[in-house]
Coordinates of C-alpha atoms and ligand atoms in Angstrom, one line a residue:
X1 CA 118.2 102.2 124.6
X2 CA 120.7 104.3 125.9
X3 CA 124.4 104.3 125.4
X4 CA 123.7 101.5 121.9
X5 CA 124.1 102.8 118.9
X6 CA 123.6 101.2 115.3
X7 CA 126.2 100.7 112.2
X8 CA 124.3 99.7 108.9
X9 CA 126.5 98.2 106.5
X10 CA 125.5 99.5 103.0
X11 CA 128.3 100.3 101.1
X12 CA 127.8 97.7 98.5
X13 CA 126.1 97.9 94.3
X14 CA 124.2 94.0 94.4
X15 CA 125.8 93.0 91.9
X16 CA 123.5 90.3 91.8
X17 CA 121.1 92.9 91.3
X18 CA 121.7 93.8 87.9
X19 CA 120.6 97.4 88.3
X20 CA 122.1 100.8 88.1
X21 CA 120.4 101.1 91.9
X22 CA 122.3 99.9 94.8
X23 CA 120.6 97.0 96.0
X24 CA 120.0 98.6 99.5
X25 CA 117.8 101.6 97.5
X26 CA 115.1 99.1 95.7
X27 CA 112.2 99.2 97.2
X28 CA 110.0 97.1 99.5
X29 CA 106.5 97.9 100.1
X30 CA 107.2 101.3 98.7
X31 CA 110.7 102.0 100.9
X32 CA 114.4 101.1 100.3
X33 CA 115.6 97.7 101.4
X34 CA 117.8 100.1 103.8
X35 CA 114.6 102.2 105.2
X36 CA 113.9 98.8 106.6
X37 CA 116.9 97.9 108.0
X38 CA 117.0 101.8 110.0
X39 CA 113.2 101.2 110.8
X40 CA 113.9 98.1 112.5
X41 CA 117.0 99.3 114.7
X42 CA 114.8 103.0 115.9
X43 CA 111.7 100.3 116.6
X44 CA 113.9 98.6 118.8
X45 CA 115.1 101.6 120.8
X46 CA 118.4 102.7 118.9
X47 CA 118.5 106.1 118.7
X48 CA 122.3 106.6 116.5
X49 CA 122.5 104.9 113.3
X50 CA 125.6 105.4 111.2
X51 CA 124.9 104.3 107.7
X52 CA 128.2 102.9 105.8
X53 CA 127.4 104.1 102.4
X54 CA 129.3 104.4 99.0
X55 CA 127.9 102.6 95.6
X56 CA 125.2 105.5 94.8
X57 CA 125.1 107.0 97.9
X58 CA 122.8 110.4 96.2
X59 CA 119.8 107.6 96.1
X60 CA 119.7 107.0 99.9
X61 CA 119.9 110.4 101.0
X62 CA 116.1 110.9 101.5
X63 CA 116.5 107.6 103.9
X64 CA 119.4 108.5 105.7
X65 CA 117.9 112.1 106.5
X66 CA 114.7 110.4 107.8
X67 CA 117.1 108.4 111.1
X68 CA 119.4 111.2 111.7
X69 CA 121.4 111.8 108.5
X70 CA 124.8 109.9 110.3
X71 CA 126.6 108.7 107.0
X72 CA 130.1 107.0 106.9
X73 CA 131.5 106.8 103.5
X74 CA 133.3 103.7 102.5
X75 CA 134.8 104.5 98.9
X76 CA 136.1 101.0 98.4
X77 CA 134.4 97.8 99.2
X78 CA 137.1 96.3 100.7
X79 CA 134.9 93.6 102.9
X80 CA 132.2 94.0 105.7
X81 CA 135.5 94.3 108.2
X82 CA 136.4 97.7 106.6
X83 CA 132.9 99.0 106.4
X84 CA 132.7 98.8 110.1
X85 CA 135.9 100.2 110.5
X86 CA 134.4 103.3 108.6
X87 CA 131.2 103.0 110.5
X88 CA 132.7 103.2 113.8
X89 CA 134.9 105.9 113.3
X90 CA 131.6 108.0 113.3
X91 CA 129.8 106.5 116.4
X92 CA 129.6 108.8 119.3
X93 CA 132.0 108.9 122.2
X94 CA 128.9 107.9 123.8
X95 CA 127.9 104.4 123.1
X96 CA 129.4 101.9 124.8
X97 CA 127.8 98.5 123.0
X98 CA 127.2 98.8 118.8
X99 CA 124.9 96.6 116.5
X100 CA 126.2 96.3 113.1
X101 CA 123.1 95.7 110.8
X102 CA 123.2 94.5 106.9
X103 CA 121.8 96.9 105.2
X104 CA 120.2 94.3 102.4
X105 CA 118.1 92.7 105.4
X106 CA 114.8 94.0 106.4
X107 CA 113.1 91.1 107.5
X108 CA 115.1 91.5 110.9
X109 CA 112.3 92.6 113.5
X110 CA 112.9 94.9 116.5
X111 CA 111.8 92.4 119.1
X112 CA 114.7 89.7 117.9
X113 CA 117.5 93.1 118.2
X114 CA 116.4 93.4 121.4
X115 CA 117.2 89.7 122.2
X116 CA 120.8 90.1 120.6
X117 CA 121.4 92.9 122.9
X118 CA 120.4 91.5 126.0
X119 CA 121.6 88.1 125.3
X120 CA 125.2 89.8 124.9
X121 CA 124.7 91.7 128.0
X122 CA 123.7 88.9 129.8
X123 CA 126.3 86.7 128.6
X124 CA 129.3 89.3 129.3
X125 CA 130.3 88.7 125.7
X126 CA 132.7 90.4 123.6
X127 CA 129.6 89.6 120.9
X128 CA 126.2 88.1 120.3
X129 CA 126.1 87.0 116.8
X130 CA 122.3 86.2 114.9
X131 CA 121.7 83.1 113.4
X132 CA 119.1 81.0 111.6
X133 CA 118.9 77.1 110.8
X134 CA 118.0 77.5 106.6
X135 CA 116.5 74.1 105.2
X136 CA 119.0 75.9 101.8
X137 CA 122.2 78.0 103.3
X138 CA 123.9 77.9 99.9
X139 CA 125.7 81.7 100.2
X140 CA 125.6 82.3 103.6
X141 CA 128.4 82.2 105.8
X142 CA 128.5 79.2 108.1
X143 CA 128.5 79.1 111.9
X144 CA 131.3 76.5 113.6
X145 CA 130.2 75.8 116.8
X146 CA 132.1 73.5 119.6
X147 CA 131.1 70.8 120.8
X148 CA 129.1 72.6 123.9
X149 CA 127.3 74.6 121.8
X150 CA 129.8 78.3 121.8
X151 CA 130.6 80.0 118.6
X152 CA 134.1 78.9 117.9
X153 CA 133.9 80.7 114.3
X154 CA 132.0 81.8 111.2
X155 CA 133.3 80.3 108.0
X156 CA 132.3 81.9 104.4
X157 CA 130.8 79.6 102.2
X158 CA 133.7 80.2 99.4
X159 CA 136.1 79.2 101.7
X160 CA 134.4 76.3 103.4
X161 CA 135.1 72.7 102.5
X162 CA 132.1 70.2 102.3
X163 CA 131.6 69.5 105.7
X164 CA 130.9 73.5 106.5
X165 CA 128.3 73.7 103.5
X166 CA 126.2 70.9 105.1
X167 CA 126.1 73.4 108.2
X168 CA 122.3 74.4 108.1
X169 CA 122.9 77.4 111.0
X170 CA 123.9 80.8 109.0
X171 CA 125.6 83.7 110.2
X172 CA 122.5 86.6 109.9
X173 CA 125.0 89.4 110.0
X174 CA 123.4 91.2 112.5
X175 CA 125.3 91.3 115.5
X176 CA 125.7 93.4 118.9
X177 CA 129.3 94.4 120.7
X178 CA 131.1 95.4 123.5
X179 CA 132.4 98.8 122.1
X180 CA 135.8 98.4 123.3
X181 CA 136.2 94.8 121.8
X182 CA 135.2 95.9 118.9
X183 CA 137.9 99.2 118.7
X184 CA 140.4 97.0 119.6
X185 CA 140.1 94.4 116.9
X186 CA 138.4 95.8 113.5
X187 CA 142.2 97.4 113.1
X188 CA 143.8 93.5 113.5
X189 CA 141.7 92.0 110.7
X190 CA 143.2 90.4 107.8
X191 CA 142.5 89.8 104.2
X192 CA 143.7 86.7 104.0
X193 CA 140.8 84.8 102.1
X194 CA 139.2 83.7 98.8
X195 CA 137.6 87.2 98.2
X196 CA 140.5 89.0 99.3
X197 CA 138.3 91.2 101.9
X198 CA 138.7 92.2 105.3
X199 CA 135.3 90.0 106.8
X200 CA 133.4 91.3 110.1
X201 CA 133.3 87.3 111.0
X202 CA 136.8 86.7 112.1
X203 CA 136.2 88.9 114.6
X204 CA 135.1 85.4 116.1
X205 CA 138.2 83.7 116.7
X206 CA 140.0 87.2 117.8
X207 CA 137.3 87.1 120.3
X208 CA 138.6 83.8 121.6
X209 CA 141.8 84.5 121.7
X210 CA 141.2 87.7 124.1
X211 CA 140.1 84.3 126.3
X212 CA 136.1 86.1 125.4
X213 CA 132.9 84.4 124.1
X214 CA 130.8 85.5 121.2
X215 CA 127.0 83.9 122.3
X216 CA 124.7 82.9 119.1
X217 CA 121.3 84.0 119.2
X218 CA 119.2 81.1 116.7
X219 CA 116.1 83.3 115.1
X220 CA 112.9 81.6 115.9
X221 CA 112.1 82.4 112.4
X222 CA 114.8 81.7 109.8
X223 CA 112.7 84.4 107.6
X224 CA 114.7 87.1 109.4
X225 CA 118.0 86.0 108.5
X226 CA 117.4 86.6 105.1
X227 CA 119.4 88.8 103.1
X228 CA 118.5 90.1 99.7
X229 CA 120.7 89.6 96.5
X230 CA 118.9 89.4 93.9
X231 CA 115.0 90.3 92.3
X232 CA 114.0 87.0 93.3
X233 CA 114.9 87.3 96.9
X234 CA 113.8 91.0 96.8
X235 CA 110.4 89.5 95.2
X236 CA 110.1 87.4 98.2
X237 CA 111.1 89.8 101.2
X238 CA 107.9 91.2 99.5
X239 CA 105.5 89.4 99.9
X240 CA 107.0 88.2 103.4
X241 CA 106.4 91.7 105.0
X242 CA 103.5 92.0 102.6
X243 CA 101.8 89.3 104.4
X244 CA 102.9 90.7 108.3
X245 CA 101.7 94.1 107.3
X246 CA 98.4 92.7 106.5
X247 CA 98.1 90.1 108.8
X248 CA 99.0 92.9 111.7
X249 CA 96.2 95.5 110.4
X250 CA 93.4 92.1 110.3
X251 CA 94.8 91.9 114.6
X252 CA 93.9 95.6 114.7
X253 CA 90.5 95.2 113.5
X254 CA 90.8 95.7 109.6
X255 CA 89.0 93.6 107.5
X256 CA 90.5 92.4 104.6
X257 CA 88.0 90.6 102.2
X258 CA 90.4 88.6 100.4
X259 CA 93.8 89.6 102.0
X260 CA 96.0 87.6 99.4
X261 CA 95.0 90.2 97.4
X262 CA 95.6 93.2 98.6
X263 CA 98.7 95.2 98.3
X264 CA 99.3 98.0 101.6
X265 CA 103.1 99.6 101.9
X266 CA 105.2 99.9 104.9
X267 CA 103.7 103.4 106.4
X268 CA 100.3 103.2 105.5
X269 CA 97.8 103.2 108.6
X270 CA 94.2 102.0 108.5
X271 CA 91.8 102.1 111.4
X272 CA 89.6 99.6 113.0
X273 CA 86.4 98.3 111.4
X274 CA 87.3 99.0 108.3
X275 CA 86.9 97.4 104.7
X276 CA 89.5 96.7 102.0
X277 CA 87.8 94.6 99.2
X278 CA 90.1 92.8 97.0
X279 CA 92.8 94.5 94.5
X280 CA 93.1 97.8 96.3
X281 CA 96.4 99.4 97.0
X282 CA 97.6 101.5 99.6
X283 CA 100.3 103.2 98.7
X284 CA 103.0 105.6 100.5
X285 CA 101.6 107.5 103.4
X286 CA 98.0 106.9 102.7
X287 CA 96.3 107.1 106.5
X288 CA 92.5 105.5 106.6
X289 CA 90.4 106.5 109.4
X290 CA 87.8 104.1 111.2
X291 CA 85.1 102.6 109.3
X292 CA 86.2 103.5 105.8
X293 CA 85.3 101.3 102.9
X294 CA 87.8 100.4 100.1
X295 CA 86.3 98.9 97.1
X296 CA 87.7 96.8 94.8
X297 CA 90.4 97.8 92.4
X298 CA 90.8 101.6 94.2
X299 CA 94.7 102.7 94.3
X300 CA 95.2 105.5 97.2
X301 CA 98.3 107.2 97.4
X302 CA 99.5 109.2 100.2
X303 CA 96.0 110.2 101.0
X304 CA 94.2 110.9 103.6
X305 CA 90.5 108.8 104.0
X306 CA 88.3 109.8 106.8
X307 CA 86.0 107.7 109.1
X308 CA 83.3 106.6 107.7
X309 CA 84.2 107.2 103.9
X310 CA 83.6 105.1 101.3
X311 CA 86.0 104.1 98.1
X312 CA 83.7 102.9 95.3
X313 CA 85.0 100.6 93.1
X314 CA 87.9 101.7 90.8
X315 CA 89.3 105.0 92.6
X316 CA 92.4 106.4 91.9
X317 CA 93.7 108.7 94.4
X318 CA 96.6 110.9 94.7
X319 CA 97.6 113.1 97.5
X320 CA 94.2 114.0 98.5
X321 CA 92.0 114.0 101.3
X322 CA 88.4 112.7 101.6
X323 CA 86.6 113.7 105.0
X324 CA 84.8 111.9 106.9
X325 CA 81.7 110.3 105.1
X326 CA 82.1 111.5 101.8
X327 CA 81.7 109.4 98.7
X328 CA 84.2 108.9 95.8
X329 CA 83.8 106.6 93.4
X330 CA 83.5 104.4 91.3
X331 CA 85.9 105.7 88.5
X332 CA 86.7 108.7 90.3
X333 CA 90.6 110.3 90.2
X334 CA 91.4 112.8 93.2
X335 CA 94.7 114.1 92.3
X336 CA 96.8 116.5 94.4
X337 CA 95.8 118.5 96.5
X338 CA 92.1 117.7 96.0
X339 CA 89.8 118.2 99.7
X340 CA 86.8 116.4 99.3
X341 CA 84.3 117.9 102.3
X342 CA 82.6 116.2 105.1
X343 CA 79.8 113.9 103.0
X344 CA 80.2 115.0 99.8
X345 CA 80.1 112.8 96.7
X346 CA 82.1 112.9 93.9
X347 CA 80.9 110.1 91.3
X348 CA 82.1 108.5 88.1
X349 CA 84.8 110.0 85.7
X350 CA 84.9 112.9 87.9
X351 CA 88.3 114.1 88.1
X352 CA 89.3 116.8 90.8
X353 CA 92.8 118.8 91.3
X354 CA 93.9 121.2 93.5
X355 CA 90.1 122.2 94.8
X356 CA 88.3 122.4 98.0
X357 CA 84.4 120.5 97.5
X358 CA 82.4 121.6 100.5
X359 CA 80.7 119.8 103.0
X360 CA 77.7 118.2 101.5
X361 CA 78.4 119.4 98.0
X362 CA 77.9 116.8 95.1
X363 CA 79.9 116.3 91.4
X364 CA 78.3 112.9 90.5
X365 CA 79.2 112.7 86.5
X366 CA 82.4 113.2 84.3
X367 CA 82.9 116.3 85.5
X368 CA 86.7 118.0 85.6
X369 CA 87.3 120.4 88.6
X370 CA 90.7 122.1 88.7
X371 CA 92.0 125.2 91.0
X372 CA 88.7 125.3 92.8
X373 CA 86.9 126.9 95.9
X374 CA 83.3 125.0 95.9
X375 CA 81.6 125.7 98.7
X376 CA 78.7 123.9 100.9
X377 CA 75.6 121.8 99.2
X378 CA 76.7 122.7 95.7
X379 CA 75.4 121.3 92.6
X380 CA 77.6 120.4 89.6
X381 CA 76.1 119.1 86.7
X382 CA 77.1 116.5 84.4
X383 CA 80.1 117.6 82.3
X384 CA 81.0 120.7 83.9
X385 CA 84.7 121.5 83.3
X386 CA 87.0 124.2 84.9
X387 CA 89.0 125.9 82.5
X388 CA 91.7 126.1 84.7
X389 CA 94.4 126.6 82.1
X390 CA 94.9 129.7 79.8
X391 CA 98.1 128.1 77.7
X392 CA 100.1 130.0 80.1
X393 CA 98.3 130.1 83.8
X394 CA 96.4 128.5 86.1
X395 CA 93.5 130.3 87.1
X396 CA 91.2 130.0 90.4
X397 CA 87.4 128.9 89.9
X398 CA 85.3 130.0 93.1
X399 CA 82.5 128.9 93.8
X400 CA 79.5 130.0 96.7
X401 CA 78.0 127.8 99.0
X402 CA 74.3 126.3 97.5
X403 CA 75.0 127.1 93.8
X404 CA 73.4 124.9 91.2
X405 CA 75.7 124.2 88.1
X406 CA 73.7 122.8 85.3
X407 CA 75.0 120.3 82.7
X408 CA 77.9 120.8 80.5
X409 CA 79.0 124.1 82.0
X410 CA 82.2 125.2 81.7
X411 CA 83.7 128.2 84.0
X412 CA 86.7 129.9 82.0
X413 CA 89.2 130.9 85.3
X414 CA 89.7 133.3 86.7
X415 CA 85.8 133.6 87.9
X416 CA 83.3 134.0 90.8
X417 CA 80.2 132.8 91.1
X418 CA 78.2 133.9 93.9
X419 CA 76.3 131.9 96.4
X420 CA 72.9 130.4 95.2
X421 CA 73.2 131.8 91.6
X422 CA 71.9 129.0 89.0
X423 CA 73.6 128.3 86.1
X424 CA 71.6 127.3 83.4
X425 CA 72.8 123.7 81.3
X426 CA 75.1 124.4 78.6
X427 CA 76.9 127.5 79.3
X428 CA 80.0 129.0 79.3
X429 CA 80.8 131.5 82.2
X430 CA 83.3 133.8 81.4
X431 CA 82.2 136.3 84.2
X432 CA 81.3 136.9 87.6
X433 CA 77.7 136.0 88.3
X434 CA 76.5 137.6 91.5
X435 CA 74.7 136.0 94.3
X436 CA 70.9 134.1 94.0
X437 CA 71.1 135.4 89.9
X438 CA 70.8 133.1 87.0
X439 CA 72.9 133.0 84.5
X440 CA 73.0 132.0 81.0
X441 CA 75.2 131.8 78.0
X442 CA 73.4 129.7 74.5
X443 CA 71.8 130.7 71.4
X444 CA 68.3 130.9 71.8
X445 CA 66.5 127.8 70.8
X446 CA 65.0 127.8 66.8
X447 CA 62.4 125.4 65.3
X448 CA 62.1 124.9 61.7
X449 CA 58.5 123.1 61.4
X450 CA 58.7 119.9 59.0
X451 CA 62.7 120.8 57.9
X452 CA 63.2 117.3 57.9
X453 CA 60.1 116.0 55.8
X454 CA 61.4 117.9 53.2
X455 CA 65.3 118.7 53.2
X456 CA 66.1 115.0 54.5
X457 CA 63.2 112.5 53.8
X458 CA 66.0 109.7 53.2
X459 CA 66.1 109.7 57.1
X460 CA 63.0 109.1 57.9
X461 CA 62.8 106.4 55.4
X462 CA 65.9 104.9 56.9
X463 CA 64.4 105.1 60.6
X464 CA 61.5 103.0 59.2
X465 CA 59.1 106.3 59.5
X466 CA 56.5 106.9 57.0
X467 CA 57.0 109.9 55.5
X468 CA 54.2 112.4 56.0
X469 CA 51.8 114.1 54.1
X470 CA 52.6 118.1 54.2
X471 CA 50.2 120.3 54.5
X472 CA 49.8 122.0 51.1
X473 CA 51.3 125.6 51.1
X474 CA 48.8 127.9 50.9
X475 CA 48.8 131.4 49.6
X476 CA 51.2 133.5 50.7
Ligands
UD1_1 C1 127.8 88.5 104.7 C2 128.6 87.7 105.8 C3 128.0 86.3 105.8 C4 126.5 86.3 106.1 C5 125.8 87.2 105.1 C6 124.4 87.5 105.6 C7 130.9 88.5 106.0 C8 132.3 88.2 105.6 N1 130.0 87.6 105.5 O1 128.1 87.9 103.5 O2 128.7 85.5 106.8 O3 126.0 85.0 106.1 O4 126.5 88.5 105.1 O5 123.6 88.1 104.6 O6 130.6 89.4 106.7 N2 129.1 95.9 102.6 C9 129.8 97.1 102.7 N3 131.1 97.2 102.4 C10 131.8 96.2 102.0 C11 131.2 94.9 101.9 C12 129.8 94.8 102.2 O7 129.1 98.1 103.2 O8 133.0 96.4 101.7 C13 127.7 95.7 103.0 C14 126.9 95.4 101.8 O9 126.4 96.6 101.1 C15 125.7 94.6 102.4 C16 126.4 94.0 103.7 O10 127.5 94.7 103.9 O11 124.6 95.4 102.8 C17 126.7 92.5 103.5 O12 127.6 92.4 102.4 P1 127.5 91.2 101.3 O13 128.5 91.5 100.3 O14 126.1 91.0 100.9 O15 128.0 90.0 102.2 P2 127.6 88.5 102.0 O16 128.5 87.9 101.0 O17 126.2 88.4 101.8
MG2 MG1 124.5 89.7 101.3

């Protein structure tokens, strides 16, 4: 949208809040209250946002970086008046109209914006102001409107009598201006109220003494007016987008087996035709591809899931990537890093980190595979561990393509075993094997012949075996 830029008020602690964190930096579906807000205004076309920051500005940063890194700093809250008065000093010469946005509400979405906008162009208005009809408005500012329906001004709840609290249409906060209207009259406001701050809403009756209009928008869902103040209303806002985010991937083509239950963030994407079972949650920038099933109880964070891959039941992963087809699960943990190949399987209390598994390759039982190259149609066996980890290092296990690991193995890194060596069960490579070769590393297997008969007969008697009859010693 060219020539509109965006103020975000967000100068503000919460008080209400009762955190060390501004209010704007807690986190819905995984991003700040304000990521939201900034989301909502780039969605809609705005390509400048100014952020009006000051209460612990250091915890926004990564958000403000992400939409352009414009910050205005505001180092007293004198009132939302005086945080636009910051904002717009760092607006571009450019913009001729400015939305001013609250920071605390991210339920606004881009399509109503757009409506604000157009309805103040339309209008030729000084402003378009957002509103909602709340069935509670207790803490909202009030919206006075004459008798044929204009904005005639915006009252704050504190310094309303009763006939403005039983007004049920709220002021949103969000609201789109001439640029020049608003130059002119952010420097006339007063403080001359119960809070003793310089409010954004007079700018109503200024507007009609310029002999100008201010046009109310009414959301067609009062949900978007909402602003957060406290954990209860942050609780809600939750599960509000909680519920659009969901309900928008089922219109894609996602199924969602029980979608009450199901917890996905902001970013995350998931393709058509595919599966989340109950309890899962999709965390940060997780991506699923087409066709991917996600059984119950699996947490994926900022992971990658190819098409056609499946999640079995109780899979944690953590920035890693599973291509397409390949298995994981159920009690599996891919941690960072870890690059599960095209139709491989890695299967219960296997843990991987930091390793490339080759297409087709399979680590089926409690296995722990750290700092790894595995190649193609590998084998590992039960209980194989990398010894990744010298007390000082980490050290790099490689792998060739076709090698069979046998059980309990452990590969002390660094080390290199060639392609389609065999390790035999129950050893401990501390060297390179070479290519098609066996290797092994255990004691050589001893019997004692009737040991137990006669060292430990108690046993046998407590097994509920008869103890038997030795052969008499002959002669030596
Ligand atoms: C404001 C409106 C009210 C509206 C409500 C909607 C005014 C006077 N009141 O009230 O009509 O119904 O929002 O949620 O505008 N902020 C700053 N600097 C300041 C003060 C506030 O940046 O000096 C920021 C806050 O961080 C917050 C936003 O502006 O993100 C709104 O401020 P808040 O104190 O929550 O205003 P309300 O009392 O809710
Ligand atoms: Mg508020």
């Amino acid at each position: 949208m060219e020539g509109v830029s965006a103020i975000v008020l967000a100068a503000g602690m919460g008080k209400r809040m009762k955190s060390a964190l501004p209010k704007v930096a807690h986190p819905v579906l995984g991003r700040p209250i304000l990521w939201h807000v900034a989301s909502t205004a780039a969605a809609a076309g705005i390509s400048e946002i100014v952020f009006v920051l000051g209460h612990g500005r250091d915890h926004l940063k990564n958000t403000v970086e992400r939409f352009g890194g414009r910050v205005a700093v505001q180092e007293r809250q004198l009132g939302t008046g005086d945080a636009a008065r910051a904002g717009l000093s760092a607006v571009s010469p450019k913009a001729k109209e400015v939305v001013i946005l609250c920071g605390d509400a991210p339920l606004l979405r881009p399509r109503t914006l757009r409506a604000l906008i157009a309805a103040r162009r339309k209008g030729k208005a000084a402003a378009s102001v957002l509103t909602g009809i709340l069935p509670d408005p207790a803490g909202y500012g009030r919206v006075v409107r004459t008798p044929d329906g204009a904005v005639s001004r915006i009252v704050e709840e504190r310094d309303g009598d009763a006939s403005i609290r039983r007004i049920q249409e709220v002021n949103s906060g969000t609201y789109a201006f001439d640029r020049k209207f608003l130059a002119r009259n952010l420097p006339r406001l007063t403080d001359v109220n119960t809070q003793r701050e310089f409010y954004l809403t007079d700018l109503v009756v200024q507007a009609l003494q310029e002999g100008k209009v201010v046009v109310p928008v009414v959301a067609g869902n009062p949900d978007e007016v909402r602003g957060i103040n406290s954990r209860r209303e942050l609780a809600e806002a939750t599960s509000i987008l909680l519920r659009a985010k969901v309900g928008a991937l089922m219109d894609s083509g996602v199924t969602f087996v029980d979608p009450g239950r199901a917890y996905v963030e902001a970013e995350v994407s998931v393709g058509a035709d595919s599966t989340i079972e109950p309890n899962v949650s999709l965390l940060g920038t997780t991506r699923i591809g087409r066709g991917v099933t996600i059984q119950t109880g699996c947490v994926v964070e900022n992971s990658s899931v190819e098409d056609g891959a499946r999640l079995l039941p109780y899979s944690v992963l953590t920035g890693a990537r599973v291509r397409k087809g390949a298995i994981v699960g159920p009690f599996a943990r891919l941690r960072p890093e870890a690059d599960i190949g095209e139709g491989a399987h890695i299967g219960n209390f296997v843990e991987v980190k930091k390793s490339r598994i080759g297409k087709g390759s399979k680590a089926n039982h409690l296995a722990y595979i750290g700092d790894s190259l595995v190649g193609k149609k590998v084998n590992i066996g039960a209980g194989t561990i990398t010894c990744n980890y010298d007390g000082i290092a980490k050290h790099t296990t490689v792998i060739g393509d076709g090698v069979f690991v046998g059980s309990d193995t452990q590969f002390v890194a660094p080390v290199t075993i060639g392609k389609g060596a065999l390790i035999g069960a129950g050893a401990t490579i501390t060297k390179d094997v070479p290519p098609y070769s066996l290797a092994l590393s255990r004691a050589e297997q001893k019997v004692l012949a009737d040991w137990v008969t006669r060292k430990k007969p108690e046993l046998l008697t407590k097994a509920g075996l008869k103890i038997p009859k030795l052969p008499k010693e002959g002669p030596k």
